[in-house]
Amino acid sequence: MQSLISHIQQYCPIGKTALKSLAGALQKVELPKGAFLTTEGKTCNHVYFLEQGCLRGFYNLDGKDITYWFAFENNFVTSFFSFISRKPGVENIQLLEDCTLWAISYDELQHLYAKHTDIERLGRIMHERYYVMLEERFVANHFKEARERYENLATATPHILQRVPLGYIASYLGITQETLSRIRSKT
Amino acid sequence: MQSLISHIQQYCPIGKTALKSLAGALQKVELPKGAFLTTEGKTCNHVYFLEQGCLRGFYNLDGKDITYWFAFENNFVTSFFSFISRKPGVENIQLLEDCTLWAISYDELQHLYAKHTDIERLGRIMHERYYVMLEERFVANHFKEARERYENLATATPHILQRVPLGYIASYLGITQETLSRIRSKT
DNA sequence: TTTCTATTTTGACTTATGTCAAAATTATTG
DNA sequence: CAATAATTTTGACATAAGTCAAAATAGAAA
């Protein structure tokens, strides 16, 4: 849990009382590679802090899996649309490695928001941060060619290439596996 | 200002005191078509509520303007990356019509966050909302063909087609103006 | 209206990327 | 280590979308 605490303190100072409540609400979850945190059609009731391992979010388009994000250590993950809107989502979240996570339920989180201003603030700041990350990624991909998107990825987050099968990376980049393979061979 | 108040009450109830502070911090801004709210290289110090009119966010890529969002009535707009991170941004925000906006500065907003829990909550909820909207758009564009992206746009937000020049819409969709024109002629 | 400007469409051609199928390579596990 | 499964690469070909240039149309201003 220490990794979670230092992660959040990095963005927003949290008082001792709030921290204690937060710690009390968290549940340690350990799952094997291949397991799912949520699947299409379900309402996602938890947000997770990923302490160890990596995972992907994907959805189904015309029978194909489209991976649209990866998460690695020290990040919060959930099916945001579903978690926030309280409606069934279209996303699947699947572990790409054995993972250690800390889970907090929607109700507990709302309770913490109501009780601790520090945590409400943390929630806001985390959402700002995630919004900006998504926007940066959006801009990084918009109107660029596949080769350039791949090179950006390889430079910015080379660890993805080590830990994730190429097929998932291709769909993340919005291209087919064959095209990605060809891009890589001509480097 | 009534439109702003009813907009936010829709998502989160705000107490009278907080509402009064908020109203006091807002400044009415009226600008003509073509004006800019922020430009590349500047740190954006305000968030705006768009009461009337429409505008676009764009950035420069290899000398070309890339429009990546539009905003219409009853939405908050700013250069989020710059506003949140307090660093110079790459975005330009330009009015596509004469607009009426309500502005609040970064410092005033932080002050309101610190003073009113309601407003901190509003901030969090708005950021959740904007995150989900961005994510939905991301998913809507990912891995689909240009014609399909255009048809989604025409169905979901037909008013864009009435109010925005085609060239901007093309770059928003990630295609050239010529391709968009051909898609439209074959409908 | 007429003129001038901005926007949109069309044409000819090039290029990037997709599709389908098969081969090669790399991991996994009995 | 051998056998099986998963992943990655390669080939041949089809197609969506880009580029550059010019024409057509619509809008704004005189």
XYZ file of N, CA and C in Angstrom, chain B:
561
model
N -25.995 34.771 -17.076
C -25.349 33.856 -16.109
C -26.292 32.721 -15.706
N -27.583 32.920 -15.962
C -28.569 31.902 -15.592
C -28.274 30.566 -16.272
N -27.832 30.640 -17.524
C -27.545 29.392 -18.242
C -26.419 28.616 -17.571
N -25.425 29.338 -17.063
C -24.329 28.675 -16.349
C -24.861 27.995 -15.099
N -25.661 28.742 -14.340
C -26.164 28.195 -13.075
C -27.018 26.964 -13.313
N -27.916 27.042 -14.289
C -28.729 25.834 -14.490
C -27.899 24.686 -15.051
N -26.879 25.034 -15.825
C -25.994 23.974 -16.330
C -25.322 23.218 -15.190
N -24.741 23.934 -14.269
C -24.005 23.232 -13.206
C -24.938 22.547 -12.202
N -26.096 23.159 -11.948
C -27.035 22.538 -10.999
C -27.511 21.183 -11.508
N -27.456 21.058 -12.828
C -27.853 19.808 -13.470
C -26.953 18.651 -13.035
N -25.705 18.963 -12.725
C -24.743 17.918 -12.400
C -24.436 17.815 -10.924
N -24.712 18.864 -10.175
C -24.232 18.903 -8.800
C -24.912 20.066 -8.082
N -25.606 19.815 -6.986
C -26.263 20.909 -6.277
C -25.222 21.800 -5.588
N -25.415 23.103 -5.681
C -24.473 24.059 -5.104
C -25.219 24.945 -4.107
N -24.647 25.129 -2.937
C -25.283 25.966 -1.916
C -25.304 27.437 -2.304
N -26.151 28.175 -1.622
C -26.319 29.596 -1.954
C -25.043 30.405 -1.775
N -24.359 30.170 -0.671
C -23.129 30.936 -0.409
C -22.104 30.687 -1.507
N -21.917 29.404 -1.812
C -20.947 29.044 -2.844
C -21.332 29.679 -4.182
N -22.627 29.646 -4.468
C -23.105 30.194 -5.731
C -22.822 31.691 -5.817
N -23.007 32.356 -4.694
C -22.749 33.789 -4.652
C -21.269 34.074 -4.902
N -20.389 33.305 -4.253
C -18.947 33.483 -4.469
C -18.593 33.234 -5.927
N -19.187 32.195 -6.465
C -18.909 31.852 -7.866
C -19.325 33.001 -8.780
N -20.550 33.473 -8.564
C -21.066 34.571 -9.392
C -20.147 35.791 -9.295
N -19.634 36.046 -8.087
C -18.758 37.197 -7.894
C -17.432 37.072 -8.620
N -17.000 35.819 -8.837
C -15.690 35.609 -9.463
C -15.761 35.629 -10.991
N -16.984 35.559 -11.517
C -17.132 35.453 -12.975
C -17.140 36.813 -13.658
N -16.514 36.861 -14.803
C -16.515 38.086 -15.593
C -17.119 37.815 -16.957
N -18.025 38.661 -17.360
C -18.642 38.495 -18.675
C -17.663 38.945 -19.760
N -17.544 38.134 -20.791
C -16.634 38.450 -21.888
C -17.411 38.325 -23.193
N -17.376 39.362 -23.998
C -18.025 39.282 -25.311
C -16.983 39.568 -26.371
N -16.845 38.623 -27.295
C -15.786 38.753 -28.309
C -16.339 38.442 -29.689
N -15.728 39.031 -30.725
C -16.225 38.823 -32.088
C -15.648 37.563 -32.721
N -16.349 37.051 -33.697
C -15.879 35.946 -34.537
C -14.419 36.154 -34.925
N -13.643 35.104 -34.823
C -12.238 35.195 -35.227
C -11.277 35.489 -34.092
N -11.790 36.017 -32.969
C -10.920 36.327 -31.829
C -10.378 35.047 -31.194
N -9.329 35.190 -30.406
C -8.709 34.037 -29.733
C -8.850 34.134 -28.223
N -9.133 32.995 -27.585
C -9.139 32.968 -26.118
C -7.743 32.678 -25.593
N -7.003 31.850 -26.343
C -5.614 31.595 -25.974
C -4.883 31.169 -27.232
N -3.563 31.335 -27.227
C -2.788 30.919 -28.396
C -1.575 30.114 -27.959
N -1.033 29.403 -28.921
C 0.141 28.553 -28.717
C 1.259 29.311 -27.992
N 1.817 28.658 -27.001
C 2.938 29.270 -26.298
C 2.546 30.066 -25.071
N 1.248 30.327 -24.941
C 0.783 31.058 -23.756
C 0.278 30.091 -22.699
N 0.371 30.524 -21.448
C -0.263 29.766 -20.378
C -1.683 30.286 -20.239
N -2.614 29.367 -20.322
C -4.023 29.771 -20.284
C -4.469 29.946 -18.835
N -4.851 31.155 -18.482
C -5.161 31.462 -17.081
C -6.640 31.494 -16.738
N -7.475 31.166 -17.702
C -8.910 31.214 -17.426
C -9.626 29.975 -17.932
N -10.702 29.674 -17.232
C -11.641 28.719 -17.799
C -12.895 29.535 -18.122
N -13.534 29.197 -19.234
C -14.662 29.987 -19.713
C -15.911 29.112 -19.779
N -17.015 29.710 -19.468
C -18.296 29.062 -19.733
C -18.873 29.723 -20.979
N -19.199 28.909 -21.964
C -19.692 29.448 -23.240
C -21.207 29.550 -23.199
N -21.682 30.775 -23.098
C -23.132 30.990 -23.002
C -23.766 31.044 -24.388
N -23.075 31.695 -25.312
C -23.630 31.837 -26.663
C -22.508 31.826 -27.695
N -22.688 31.066 -28.775
C -21.694 31.033 -29.846
C -21.007 29.675 -29.944
N -19.984 29.615 -30.783
C -19.209 28.386 -30.844
C -17.759 28.687 -31.176
N -16.899 27.753 -30.797
C -15.466 27.952 -31.011
C -14.770 26.624 -31.225
N -13.498 26.733 -31.613
C -12.734 25.520 -31.877
C -11.387 25.590 -31.181
N -10.858 24.410 -30.841
C -9.492 24.309 -30.344
C -8.659 23.698 -31.452
N -7.509 24.268 -31.714
C -6.658 23.683 -32.746
C -5.202 23.855 -32.370
N -4.370 23.025 -32.980
C -2.941 23.177 -32.766
C -2.263 23.070 -34.117
N -0.985 23.377 -34.096
C -0.243 23.423 -35.337
C 0.609 22.170 -35.482
N 0.467 21.515 -36.633
C 1.298 20.345 -36.900
C 1.946 20.518 -38.265
N 3.256 20.671 -38.271
C 3.991 20.873 -39.524
C 3.351 21.969 -40.386
N 3.003 23.056 -39.762
C 2.478 24.196 -40.511
C 0.986 24.132 -40.814
N 0.361 22.985 -40.479
C -1.082 22.873 -40.727
C -1.866 23.042 -39.430
N -3.025 23.678 -39.541
C -3.941 23.766 -38.401
C -4.679 22.459 -38.231
N -4.616 21.897 -37.047
C -5.409 20.705 -36.779
C -6.460 21.045 -35.729
N -7.710 21.068 -36.160
C -8.803 21.317 -35.225
C -9.114 20.031 -34.496
N -9.111 20.062 -33.182
C -9.417 18.794 -32.518
C -10.592 18.839 -31.578
N -11.187 19.970 -31.390
C -12.498 19.993 -30.733
C -13.280 21.241 -31.114
N -14.583 21.138 -30.949
C -15.480 22.272 -31.078
C -16.240 22.413 -29.774
N -16.640 23.609 -29.450
C -17.515 23.797 -28.288
C -18.690 24.658 -28.688
N -19.839 24.298 -28.145
C -21.060 25.058 -28.389
C -21.626 25.526 -27.050
N -22.795 26.131 -27.101
C -23.409 26.693 -25.906
C -23.417 25.721 -24.718
N -23.287 26.280 -23.537
C -23.391 25.520 -22.287
C -22.292 24.485 -22.096
N -21.074 24.930 -22.339
C -19.935 24.080 -22.034
C -18.804 24.929 -21.477
N -17.990 24.286 -20.654
C -16.791 24.947 -20.174
C -15.687 24.712 -21.191
N -14.890 25.732 -21.435
C -13.760 25.575 -22.338
C -12.527 26.237 -21.745
N -11.406 25.614 -22.014
C -10.108 26.194 -21.695
C -9.073 25.329 -22.400
N -7.844 25.767 -22.355
C -6.770 24.909 -22.810
C -6.393 24.057 -21.605
N -7.078 22.907 -21.456
C -6.984 22.151 -20.208
C -5.546 21.842 -19.797
N -4.769 21.373 -20.745
C -3.392 21.028 -20.383
C -2.691 22.211 -19.741
N -2.757 23.347 -20.399
C -2.064 24.538 -19.916
C -2.682 25.054 -18.618
N -3.992 25.097 -18.588
C -4.678 25.618 -17.401
C -4.360 24.773 -16.168
N -4.382 23.470 -16.334
C -4.162 22.575 -15.198
C -2.686 22.506 -14.811
N -1.839 22.374 -15.832
C -0.426 22.172 -15.517
C 0.289 23.497 -15.245
N -0.372 24.619 -15.560
C 0.230 25.953 -15.365
C 1.460 26.148 -16.242
N 1.443 25.497 -17.397
C 2.562 25.644 -18.326
C 2.053 26.155 -19.669
N 2.929 26.733 -20.499
C 2.492 27.152 -21.826
C 1.953 25.957 -22.605
N 0.875 26.179 -23.337
C 0.255 25.092 -24.087
C 0.498 25.218 -25.577
N 0.106 24.206 -26.325
C 0.264 24.244 -27.781
C -1.046 24.602 -28.477
N -2.066 24.829 -27.689
C -3.383 25.031 -28.285
C -3.714 26.477 -28.584
N -4.557 26.625 -29.583
C -5.193 27.897 -29.885
C -6.694 27.674 -29.745
N -7.369 28.649 -29.151
C -8.823 28.571 -29.087
C -9.368 29.795 -29.801
N -10.165 29.516 -30.826
C -10.625 30.604 -31.690
C -12.144 30.605 -31.815
N -12.725 31.787 -31.803
C -14.177 31.895 -31.912
C -14.616 31.712 -33.359
N -15.591 30.855 -33.571
C -16.131 30.642 -34.910
C -17.361 31.521 -35.160
N -17.861 32.105 -34.080
C -18.990 33.044 -34.173
C -18.762 34.104 -33.085
N -19.500 35.189 -33.126
C -19.476 36.113 -31.993
C -19.944 35.347 -30.760
N -19.280 35.546 -29.638
C -19.588 34.738 -28.452
C -19.802 35.570 -27.192
N -20.615 34.988 -26.328
C -20.736 35.499 -24.963
C -20.204 34.438 -24.026
N -19.239 34.816 -23.216
C -18.596 33.861 -22.303
C -18.530 34.435 -20.893
N -18.371 33.533 -19.927
C -18.110 33.942 -18.550
C -16.768 33.366 -18.159
N -15.874 34.235 -17.708
C -14.507 33.806 -17.408
C -14.243 33.768 -15.912
N -13.426 32.787 -15.522
C -12.936 32.764 -14.139
C -11.449 32.432 -14.207
N -10.655 33.119 -13.400
C -9.199 32.918 -13.466
C -8.790 31.690 -12.658
N -7.590 31.212 -12.946
C -7.067 30.056 -12.225
C -7.025 30.312 -10.725
N -6.467 31.464 -10.346
C -6.329 31.759 -8.912
C -7.675 31.844 -8.213
N -8.610 32.512 -8.863
C -9.944 32.614 -8.264
C -10.580 31.234 -8.117
N -10.364 30.396 -9.104
C -10.956 29.060 -9.036
C -10.349 28.252 -7.889
N -9.028 28.322 -7.752
C -8.380 27.597 -6.645
C -8.889 28.121 -5.304
N -9.094 29.402 -5.258
C -9.609 30.029 -4.044
C -11.009 29.504 -3.726
N -11.821 29.400 -4.770
C -13.175 28.867 -4.575
C -13.126 27.400 -4.143
N -12.224 26.632 -4.759
C -12.076 25.218 -4.386
C -11.754 25.103 -2.900
N -10.836 25.963 -2.454
C -10.390 25.885 -1.066
C -11.495 26.300 -0.101
N -12.320 27.233 -0.549
C -13.304 27.814 0.362
C -14.619 27.037 0.381
N -14.991 26.492 -0.761
C -16.316 25.862 -0.851
C -16.219 24.407 -1.295
N -16.548 23.517 -0.403
C -16.539 22.090 -0.737
C -17.445 21.794 -1.934
N -18.570 22.485 -2.007
C -19.506 22.289 -3.130
C -18.806 22.501 -4.470
N -17.937 23.507 -4.488
C -17.316 23.867 -5.761
C -16.178 22.908 -6.087
N -15.478 22.490 -5.059
C -14.469 21.429 -5.248
C -15.163 20.211 -5.857
N -16.301 19.865 -5.309
C -17.058 18.725 -5.841
C -17.496 18.968 -7.281
N -17.989 20.151 -7.521
C -18.378 20.506 -8.891
C -17.192 20.323 -9.837
N -16.017 20.794 -9.393
C -14.806 20.640 -10.204
C -14.537 19.181 -10.504
N -14.634 18.353 -9.478
C -14.385 16.925 -9.700
C -15.396 16.346 -10.682
N -16.659 16.654 -10.471
C -17.707 16.069 -11.303
C -17.581 16.544 -12.752
N -17.249 17.804 -12.920
C -17.066 18.317 -14.283
C -15.884 17.615 -14.959
N -14.822 17.421 -14.201
C -13.672 16.744 -14.800
C -14.001 15.294 -15.147
N -14.774 14.634 -14.326
C -15.227 13.273 -14.649
C -15.996 13.288 -15.966
N -16.905 14.234 -16.042
C -17.772 14.369 -17.210
C -16.963 14.611 -18.481
N -16.003 15.517 -18.381
C -15.212 15.846 -19.560
C -14.298 14.684 -19.936
N -13.837 13.964 -18.919
C -13.007 12.789 -19.202
C -13.821 11.766 -19.999
N -15.017 11.518 -19.534
C -15.858 10.519 -20.198
C -16.208 10.945 -21.622
N -16.474 12.230 -21.799
C -16.784 12.714 -23.150
C -15.599 12.517 -24.095
N -14.407 12.817 -23.580
C -13.213 12.665 -24.406
C -12.995 11.193 -24.754
N -13.218 10.348 -23.756
C -13.043 8.916 -23.963
C -14.039 8.395 -24.997
N -15.270 8.854 -24.895
C -16.283 8.417 -25.863
C -15.893 8.813 -27.273
N -15.378 10.021 -27.395
C -14.973 10.483 -28.704
C -13.799 9.665 -29.213
N -12.894 9.383 -28.318
C -11.724 8.593 -28.667
C -12.155 7.237 -29.221
N -13.038 6.584 -28.496
C -13.525 5.271 -28.923
C -14.276 5.384 -30.250
N -15.041 6.466 -30.409
C -15.840 6.622 -31.622
C -14.965 6.745 -32.872
N -13.758 7.244 -32.706
C -12.905 7.452 -33.871
C -11.931 6.322 -34.115
N -11.569 5.648 -33.058
C -10.520 4.652 -33.120
C -10.932 3.537 -34.065
N -10.079 3.293 -35.049
C -10.223 2.103 -35.866
C -11.447 2.102 -36.746
N -12.044 3.258 -36.966
C -13.167 3.291 -37.890
C -12.743 4.039 -39.144
N -13.460 3.782 -40.207
C -13.133 4.472 -41.437
C -13.736 5.863 -41.460
N -13.183 6.678 -42.350
C -13.550 8.090 -42.400
C -15.054 8.275 -42.605
N -15.616 7.502 -43.541
C -17.049 7.632 -43.817
C -17.875 7.379 -42.553
N -17.481 6.360 -41.812
C -18.226 6.017 -40.607
C -18.082 7.112 -39.539
N -16.878 7.645 -39.402
C -16.663 8.727 -38.439
C -17.514 9.930 -38.809
N -17.577 10.203 -40.116
C -18.393 11.337 -40.560
C -19.868 11.093 -40.275
N -20.310 9.894 -40.572
C -21.736 9.598 -40.356
C -22.097 9.639 -38.870
N -21.196 9.150 -38.026
C -21.421 9.271 -36.583
C -21.592 10.732 -36.184
N -20.703 11.559 -36.711
C -20.750 12.988 -36.383
C -22.053 13.595 -36.861
N -22.430 13.255 -38.098
C -23.636 13.843 -38.682
C -24.879 13.427 -37.903
N -24.853 12.233 -37.329
C -25.995 11.765 -36.551
C -25.984 12.353 -35.144
N -24.818 12.257 -34.497
C -24.743 12.647 -33.091
C -24.807 14.167 -32.908
N -24.139 14.899 -33.765
C -24.076 16.345 -33.571
C -24.237 17.086 -34.910
N -25.437 16.952 -35.483
C -25.665 17.549 -36.803
C -25.476 19.067 -36.819
N -25.671 19.715 -35.676
C -25.513 21.175 -35.645
C -24.101 21.619 -36.014
N -23.108 20.734 -35.771
C -21.740 21.090 -36.154
C -21.679 21.384 -37.645
N -22.354 20.549 -38.431
C -22.316 20.698 -39.882
C -22.899 22.030 -40.349
N -23.849 22.536 -39.583
C -24.484 23.801 -39.968
C -23.600 24.992 -39.632
N -22.847 24.862 -38.570
C -22.201 26.055 -38.016
C -20.702 26.135 -38.242
N -20.108 25.062 -38.759
C -18.653 25.023 -38.848
C -18.212 24.745 -40.286
N -17.231 25.507 -40.823
C -16.719 25.244 -42.174
C -16.183 23.820 -42.311
N -16.340 23.258 -43.487
C -15.973 21.862 -43.734
C -14.503 21.538 -43.459
N -13.640 22.486 -43.771
C -12.210 22.247 -43.583
C -11.883 21.934 -42.132
N -12.534 22.640 -41.215
C -12.307 22.381 -39.794
C -12.852 21.015 -39.394
N -13.998 20.683 -39.964
C -14.610 19.391 -39.631
C -13.738 18.250 -40.135
N -13.185 18.437 -41.350
C -12.303 17.405 -41.897
C -11.128 17.161 -40.956
N -10.508 18.217 -40.500
C -9.330 17.989 -39.660
C -9.739 17.412 -38.311
N -10.929 17.797 -37.846
C -11.483 17.191 -36.626
C -11.654 15.687 -36.792
N -12.086 15.280 -37.987
C -12.290 13.850 -38.258
C -10.989 13.134 -38.609
N -9.931 13.892 -38.750
C -8.637 13.286 -39.070
C -8.464 12.950 -40.542
N -9.169 13.667 -41.405
C -9.041 13.439 -42.844
C -8.846 14.781 -43.554
N -8.538 14.731 -44.850
C -8.390 15.983 -45.584
C -9.758 16.495 -46.017
N -9.778 17.749 -46.346
C -11.004 18.381 -46.810
C -11.531 17.710 -48.084
N -10.619 17.337 -48.972
C -11.016 16.695 -50.225
C -11.714 15.369 -49.955
N -11.143 14.589 -49.053
C -11.766 13.299 -48.726
C -13.160 13.512 -48.134
N -13.283 14.492 -47.246
C -14.589 14.760 -46.664
C -15.591 15.169 -47.740
N -15.147 15.993 -48.635
C -16.031 16.428 -49.720
C -16.509 15.229 -50.538
N -15.590 14.307 -50.814
C -15.972 13.113 -51.592
C -16.923 12.212 -50.816
N -16.686 12.094 -49.537
C -17.596 11.299 -48.711
C -19.006 11.883 -48.773
N -19.085 13.190 -48.664
C -20.393 13.840 -48.662
C -21.108 13.703 -50.000
N -20.342 13.773 -51.094
C -20.985 13.714 -52.405
C -21.523 12.317 -52.707
N -20.965 11.324 -52.027
C -21.418 9.942 -52.266
C -22.392 9.466 -51.204
N -23.249 10.346 -50.722
C -24.203 9.951 -49.677
C -25.607 9.801 -50.252
